[in-house]
PDB file of C-alpha atoms in Angstrom:
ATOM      1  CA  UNK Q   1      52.901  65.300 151.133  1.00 57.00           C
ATOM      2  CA  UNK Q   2      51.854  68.149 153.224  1.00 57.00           C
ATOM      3  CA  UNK Q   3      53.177  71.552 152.124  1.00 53.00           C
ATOM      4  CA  UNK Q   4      54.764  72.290 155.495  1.00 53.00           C
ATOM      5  CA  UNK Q   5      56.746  69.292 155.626  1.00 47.00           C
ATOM      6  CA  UNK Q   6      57.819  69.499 151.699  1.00 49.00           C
ATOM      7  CA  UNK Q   7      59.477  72.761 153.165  1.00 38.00           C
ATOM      8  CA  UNK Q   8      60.756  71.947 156.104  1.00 42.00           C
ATOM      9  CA  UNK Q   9      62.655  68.709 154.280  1.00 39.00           C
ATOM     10  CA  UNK Q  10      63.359  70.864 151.624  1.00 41.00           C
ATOM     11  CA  UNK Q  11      65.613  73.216 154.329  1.00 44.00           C
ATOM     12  CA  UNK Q  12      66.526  69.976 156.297  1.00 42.00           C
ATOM     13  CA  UNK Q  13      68.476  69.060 153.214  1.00 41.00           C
ATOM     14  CA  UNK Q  14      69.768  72.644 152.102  1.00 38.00           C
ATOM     15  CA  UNK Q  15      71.489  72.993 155.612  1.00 45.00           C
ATOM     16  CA  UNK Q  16      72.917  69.532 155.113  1.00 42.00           C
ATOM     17  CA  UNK Q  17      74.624  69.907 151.823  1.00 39.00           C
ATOM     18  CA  UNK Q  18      75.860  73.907 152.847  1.00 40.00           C
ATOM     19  CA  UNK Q  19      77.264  72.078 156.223  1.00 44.00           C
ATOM     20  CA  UNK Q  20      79.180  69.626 154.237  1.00 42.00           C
ATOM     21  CA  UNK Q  21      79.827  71.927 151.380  1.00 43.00           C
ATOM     22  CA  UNK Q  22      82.026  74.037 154.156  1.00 51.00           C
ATOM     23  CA  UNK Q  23      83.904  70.802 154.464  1.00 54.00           C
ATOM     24  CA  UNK Q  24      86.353  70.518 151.461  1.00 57.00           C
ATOM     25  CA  UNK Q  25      88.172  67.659 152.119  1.00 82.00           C
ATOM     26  CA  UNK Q  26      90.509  65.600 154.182  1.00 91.00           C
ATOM     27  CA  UNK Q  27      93.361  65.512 152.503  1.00 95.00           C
ATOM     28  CA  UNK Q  28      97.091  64.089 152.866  1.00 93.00           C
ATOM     29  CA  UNK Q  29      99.796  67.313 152.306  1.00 91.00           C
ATOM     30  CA  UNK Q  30     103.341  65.919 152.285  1.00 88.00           C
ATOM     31  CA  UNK Q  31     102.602  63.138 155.196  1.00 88.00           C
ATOM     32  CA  UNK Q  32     100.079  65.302 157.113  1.00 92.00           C
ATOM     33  CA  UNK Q  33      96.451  65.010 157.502  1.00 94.00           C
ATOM     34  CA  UNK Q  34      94.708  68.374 157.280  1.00 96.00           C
ATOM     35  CA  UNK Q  35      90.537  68.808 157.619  1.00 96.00           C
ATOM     36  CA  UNK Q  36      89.923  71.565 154.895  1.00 96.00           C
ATOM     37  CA  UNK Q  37      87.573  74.138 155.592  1.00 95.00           C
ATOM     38  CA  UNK Q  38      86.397  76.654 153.047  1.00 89.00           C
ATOM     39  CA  UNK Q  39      83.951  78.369 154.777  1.00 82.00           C
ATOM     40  CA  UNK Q  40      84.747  82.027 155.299  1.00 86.00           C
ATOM     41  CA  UNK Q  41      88.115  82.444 155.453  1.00 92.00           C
ATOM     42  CA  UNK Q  42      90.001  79.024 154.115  1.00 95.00           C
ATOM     43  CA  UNK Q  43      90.861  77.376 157.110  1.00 96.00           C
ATOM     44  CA  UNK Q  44      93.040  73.535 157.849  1.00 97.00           C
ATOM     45  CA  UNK Q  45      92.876  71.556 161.007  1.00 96.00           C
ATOM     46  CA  UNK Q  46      95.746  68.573 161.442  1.00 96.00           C
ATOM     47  CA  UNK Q  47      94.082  65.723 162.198  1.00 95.00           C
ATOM     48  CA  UNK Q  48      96.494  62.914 161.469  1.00 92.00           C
ATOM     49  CA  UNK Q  49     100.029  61.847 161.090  1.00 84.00           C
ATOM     50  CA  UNK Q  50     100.407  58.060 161.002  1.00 74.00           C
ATOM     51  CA  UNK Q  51     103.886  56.839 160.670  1.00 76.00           C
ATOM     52  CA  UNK Q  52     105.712  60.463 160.385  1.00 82.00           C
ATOM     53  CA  UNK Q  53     109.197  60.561 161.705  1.00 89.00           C
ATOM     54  CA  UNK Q  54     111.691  62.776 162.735  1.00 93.00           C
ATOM     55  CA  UNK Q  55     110.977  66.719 162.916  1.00 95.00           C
ATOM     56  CA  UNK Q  56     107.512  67.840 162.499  1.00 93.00           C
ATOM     57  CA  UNK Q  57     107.138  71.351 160.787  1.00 94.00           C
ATOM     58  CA  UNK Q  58     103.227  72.761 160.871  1.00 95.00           C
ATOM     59  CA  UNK Q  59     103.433  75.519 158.299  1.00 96.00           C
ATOM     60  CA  UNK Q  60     101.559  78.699 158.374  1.00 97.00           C
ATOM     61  CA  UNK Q  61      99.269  77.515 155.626  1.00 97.00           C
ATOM     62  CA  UNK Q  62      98.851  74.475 153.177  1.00 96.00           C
ATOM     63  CA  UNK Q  63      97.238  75.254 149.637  1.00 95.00           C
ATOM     64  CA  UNK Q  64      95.275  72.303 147.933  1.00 94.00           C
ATOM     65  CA  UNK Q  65      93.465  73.043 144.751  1.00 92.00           C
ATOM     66  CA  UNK Q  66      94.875  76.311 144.177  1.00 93.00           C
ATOM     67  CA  UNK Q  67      93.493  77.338 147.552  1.00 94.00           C
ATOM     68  CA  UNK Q  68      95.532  78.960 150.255  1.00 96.00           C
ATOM     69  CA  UNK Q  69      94.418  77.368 153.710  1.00 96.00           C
ATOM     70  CA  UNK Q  70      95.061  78.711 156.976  1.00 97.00           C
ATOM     71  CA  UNK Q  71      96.531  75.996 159.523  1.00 98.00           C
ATOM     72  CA  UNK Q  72      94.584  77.170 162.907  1.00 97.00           C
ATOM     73  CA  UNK Q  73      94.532  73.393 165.005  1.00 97.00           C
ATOM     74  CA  UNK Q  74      95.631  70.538 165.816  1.00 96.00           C
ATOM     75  CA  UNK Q  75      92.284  67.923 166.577  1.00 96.00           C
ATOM     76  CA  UNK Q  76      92.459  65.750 169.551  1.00 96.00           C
ATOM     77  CA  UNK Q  77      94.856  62.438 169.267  1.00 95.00           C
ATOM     78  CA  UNK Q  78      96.540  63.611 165.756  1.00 95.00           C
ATOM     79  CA  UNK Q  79     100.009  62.587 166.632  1.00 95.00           C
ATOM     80  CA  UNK Q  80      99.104  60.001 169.511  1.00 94.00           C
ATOM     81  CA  UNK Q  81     100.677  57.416 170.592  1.00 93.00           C
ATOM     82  CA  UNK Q  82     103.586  57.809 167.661  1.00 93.00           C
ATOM     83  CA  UNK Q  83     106.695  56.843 168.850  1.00 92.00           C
ATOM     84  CA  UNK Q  84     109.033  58.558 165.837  1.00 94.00           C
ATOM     85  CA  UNK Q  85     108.499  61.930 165.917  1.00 94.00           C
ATOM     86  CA  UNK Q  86     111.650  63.670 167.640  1.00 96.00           C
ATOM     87  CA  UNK Q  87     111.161  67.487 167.049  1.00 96.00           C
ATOM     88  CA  UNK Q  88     107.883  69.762 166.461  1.00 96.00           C
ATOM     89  CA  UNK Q  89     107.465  73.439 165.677  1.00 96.00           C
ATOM     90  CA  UNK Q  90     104.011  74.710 164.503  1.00 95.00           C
ATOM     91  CA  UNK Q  91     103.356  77.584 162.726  1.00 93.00           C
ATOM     92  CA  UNK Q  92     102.248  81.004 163.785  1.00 95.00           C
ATOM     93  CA  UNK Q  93      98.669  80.613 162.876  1.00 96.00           C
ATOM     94  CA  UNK Q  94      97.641  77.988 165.182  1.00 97.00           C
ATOM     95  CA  UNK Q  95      95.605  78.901 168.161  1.00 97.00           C
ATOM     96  CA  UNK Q  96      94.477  75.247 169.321  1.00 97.00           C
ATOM     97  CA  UNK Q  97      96.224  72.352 170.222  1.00 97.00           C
ATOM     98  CA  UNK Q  98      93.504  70.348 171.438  1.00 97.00           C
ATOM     99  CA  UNK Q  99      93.199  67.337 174.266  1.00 97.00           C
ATOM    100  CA  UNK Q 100      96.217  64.100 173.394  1.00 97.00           C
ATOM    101  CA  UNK Q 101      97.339  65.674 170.132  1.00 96.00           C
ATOM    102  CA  UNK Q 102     100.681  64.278 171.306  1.00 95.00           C
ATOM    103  CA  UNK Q 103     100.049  61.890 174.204  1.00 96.00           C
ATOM    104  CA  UNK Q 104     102.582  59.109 174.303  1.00 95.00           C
ATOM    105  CA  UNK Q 105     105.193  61.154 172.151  1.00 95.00           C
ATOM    106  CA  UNK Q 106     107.509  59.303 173.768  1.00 94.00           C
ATOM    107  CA  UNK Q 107     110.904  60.379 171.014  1.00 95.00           C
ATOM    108  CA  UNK Q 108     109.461  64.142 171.102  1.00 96.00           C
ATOM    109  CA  UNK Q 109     112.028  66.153 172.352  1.00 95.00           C
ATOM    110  CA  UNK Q 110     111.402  69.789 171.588  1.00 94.00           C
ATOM    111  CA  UNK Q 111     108.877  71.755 171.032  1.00 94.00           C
ATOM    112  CA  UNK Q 112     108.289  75.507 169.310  1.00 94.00           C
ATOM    113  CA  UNK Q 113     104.778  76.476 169.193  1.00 93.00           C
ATOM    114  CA  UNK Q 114     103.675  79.421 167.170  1.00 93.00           C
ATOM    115  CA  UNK Q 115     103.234  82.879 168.106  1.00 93.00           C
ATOM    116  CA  UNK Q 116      99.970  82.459 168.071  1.00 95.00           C
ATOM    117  CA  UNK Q 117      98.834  79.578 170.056  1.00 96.00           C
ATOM    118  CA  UNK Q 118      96.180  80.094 172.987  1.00 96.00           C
ATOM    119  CA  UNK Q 119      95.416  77.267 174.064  1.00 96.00           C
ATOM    120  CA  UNK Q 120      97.120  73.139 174.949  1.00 96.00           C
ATOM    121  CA  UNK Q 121      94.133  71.164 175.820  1.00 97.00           C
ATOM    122  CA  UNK Q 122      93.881  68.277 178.506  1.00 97.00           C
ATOM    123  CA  UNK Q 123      96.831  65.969 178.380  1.00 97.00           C
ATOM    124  CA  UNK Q 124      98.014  67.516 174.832  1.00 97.00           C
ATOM    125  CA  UNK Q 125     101.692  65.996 175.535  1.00 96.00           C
ATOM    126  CA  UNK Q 126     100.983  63.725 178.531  1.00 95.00           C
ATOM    127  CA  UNK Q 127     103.423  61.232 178.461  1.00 94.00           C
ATOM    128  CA  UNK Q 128     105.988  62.824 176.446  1.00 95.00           C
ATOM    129  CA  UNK Q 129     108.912  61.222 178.594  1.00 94.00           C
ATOM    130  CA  UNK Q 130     111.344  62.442 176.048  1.00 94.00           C
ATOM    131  CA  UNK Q 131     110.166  65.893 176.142  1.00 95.00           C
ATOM    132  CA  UNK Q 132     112.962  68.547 177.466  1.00 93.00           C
ATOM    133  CA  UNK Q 133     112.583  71.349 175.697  1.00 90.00           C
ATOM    134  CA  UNK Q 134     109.242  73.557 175.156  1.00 90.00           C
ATOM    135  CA  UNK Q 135     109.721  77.300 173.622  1.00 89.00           C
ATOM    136  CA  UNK Q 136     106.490  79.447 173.280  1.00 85.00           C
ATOM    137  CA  UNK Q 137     105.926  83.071 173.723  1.00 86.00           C
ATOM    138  CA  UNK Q 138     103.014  84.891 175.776  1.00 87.00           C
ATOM    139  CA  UNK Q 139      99.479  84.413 173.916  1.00 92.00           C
ATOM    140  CA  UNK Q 140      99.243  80.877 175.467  1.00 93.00           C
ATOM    141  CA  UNK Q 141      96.509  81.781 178.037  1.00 93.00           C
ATOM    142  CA  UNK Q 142      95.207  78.422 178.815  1.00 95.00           C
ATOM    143  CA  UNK Q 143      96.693  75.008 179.815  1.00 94.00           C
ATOM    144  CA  UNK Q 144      94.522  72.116 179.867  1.00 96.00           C
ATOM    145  CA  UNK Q 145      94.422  69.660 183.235  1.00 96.00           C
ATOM    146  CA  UNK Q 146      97.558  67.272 183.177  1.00 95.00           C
ATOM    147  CA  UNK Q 147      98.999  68.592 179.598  1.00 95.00           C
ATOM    148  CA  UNK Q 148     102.662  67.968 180.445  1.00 93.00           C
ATOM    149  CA  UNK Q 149     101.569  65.000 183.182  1.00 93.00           C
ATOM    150  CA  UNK Q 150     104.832  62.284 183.254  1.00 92.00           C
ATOM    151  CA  UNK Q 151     107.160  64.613 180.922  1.00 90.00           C
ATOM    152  CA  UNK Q 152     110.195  63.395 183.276  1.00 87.00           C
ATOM    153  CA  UNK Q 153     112.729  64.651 180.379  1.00 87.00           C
ATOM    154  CA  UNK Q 154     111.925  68.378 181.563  1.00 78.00           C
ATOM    155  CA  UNK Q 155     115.214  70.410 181.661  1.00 64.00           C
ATOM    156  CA  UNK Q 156     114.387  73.473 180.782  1.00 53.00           C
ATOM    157  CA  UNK Q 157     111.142  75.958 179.127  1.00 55.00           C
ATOM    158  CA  UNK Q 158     111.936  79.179 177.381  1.00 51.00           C
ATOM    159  CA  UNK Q 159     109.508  81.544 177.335  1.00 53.00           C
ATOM    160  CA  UNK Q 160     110.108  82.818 173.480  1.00 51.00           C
ATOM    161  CA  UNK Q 161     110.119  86.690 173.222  1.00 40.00           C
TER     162      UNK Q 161
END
């Protein structure tokens, strides 16, 4: 095999196992999905939550094998489409809720988000008829297209201090 192309597989497959290496796991943490990142700092992403009822509490951080992760997102369709959940409040270190994390929520009712949070991508609780009650503070500086589209439940939105 040529010399140059011994190398070039030999980085080919370096960068693949790093790139996966920075993956821990996906892992289930008391009924929550959470993509486990360990590169840098220890970071989580929710990514599921089949069949989880009631109130929703995102904490601040989840530890699995003795490491401390950082919860910092929510990936697109997590919580879609369930019917149970009634209550949400995610933790201060999440900056991303991203596009139908809760489209079709239709039981949510209220919703804290985290001191934190920047961004509610595209149509992040469209759908949410239930929904009546939103508290956040200030760092939200972006609102994806339609995020709240059909939330007919919509009494009133604090604006958390």
């Amino acid at each position: 095999m040529n010399k140059r192309i011994q190398v070039f597989l030999t980085m080919f497959l370096l960068s693949i196992v790093l790139a996966t290496s920075a993956l821990a796991a996906s892992v289930k943490i008391d009924g929550i999905y959470y993509e486990l990142y360990k590169k840098g700092s220890p970071f989580a992403k929710v990514v599921k939550g089949d069949g989880y009822a009631g109130k929703i509490v995102i904490p601040n951080t989840v530890t699995y094998e003795g490491v401390e992760y950082k919860v910092t997102s929510f990936a697109a369709d997590a919580f879609n489409s369930n019917y149970d959940i009634t209550s949400l409040v995610i933790g201060d270190n999440v900056t991303a809720i991203e596009a139908n994390s809760f489209t079709f929520c239709r039981s949510l009712y209220s919703v804290t988000l985290g001191k934190s949070l920047v961004s509610i991508g595209d149509k992040a609780f469209c759908w949410c008829s239930g929904l009546a009650v939103i508290k956040f503070s200030d760092s939200v500086t972006s609102i994806g297209t339609e995020a709240f589209r059909d939330c007919t439940s919509f009494g009133i939105v604090f604006r958390a201090l």
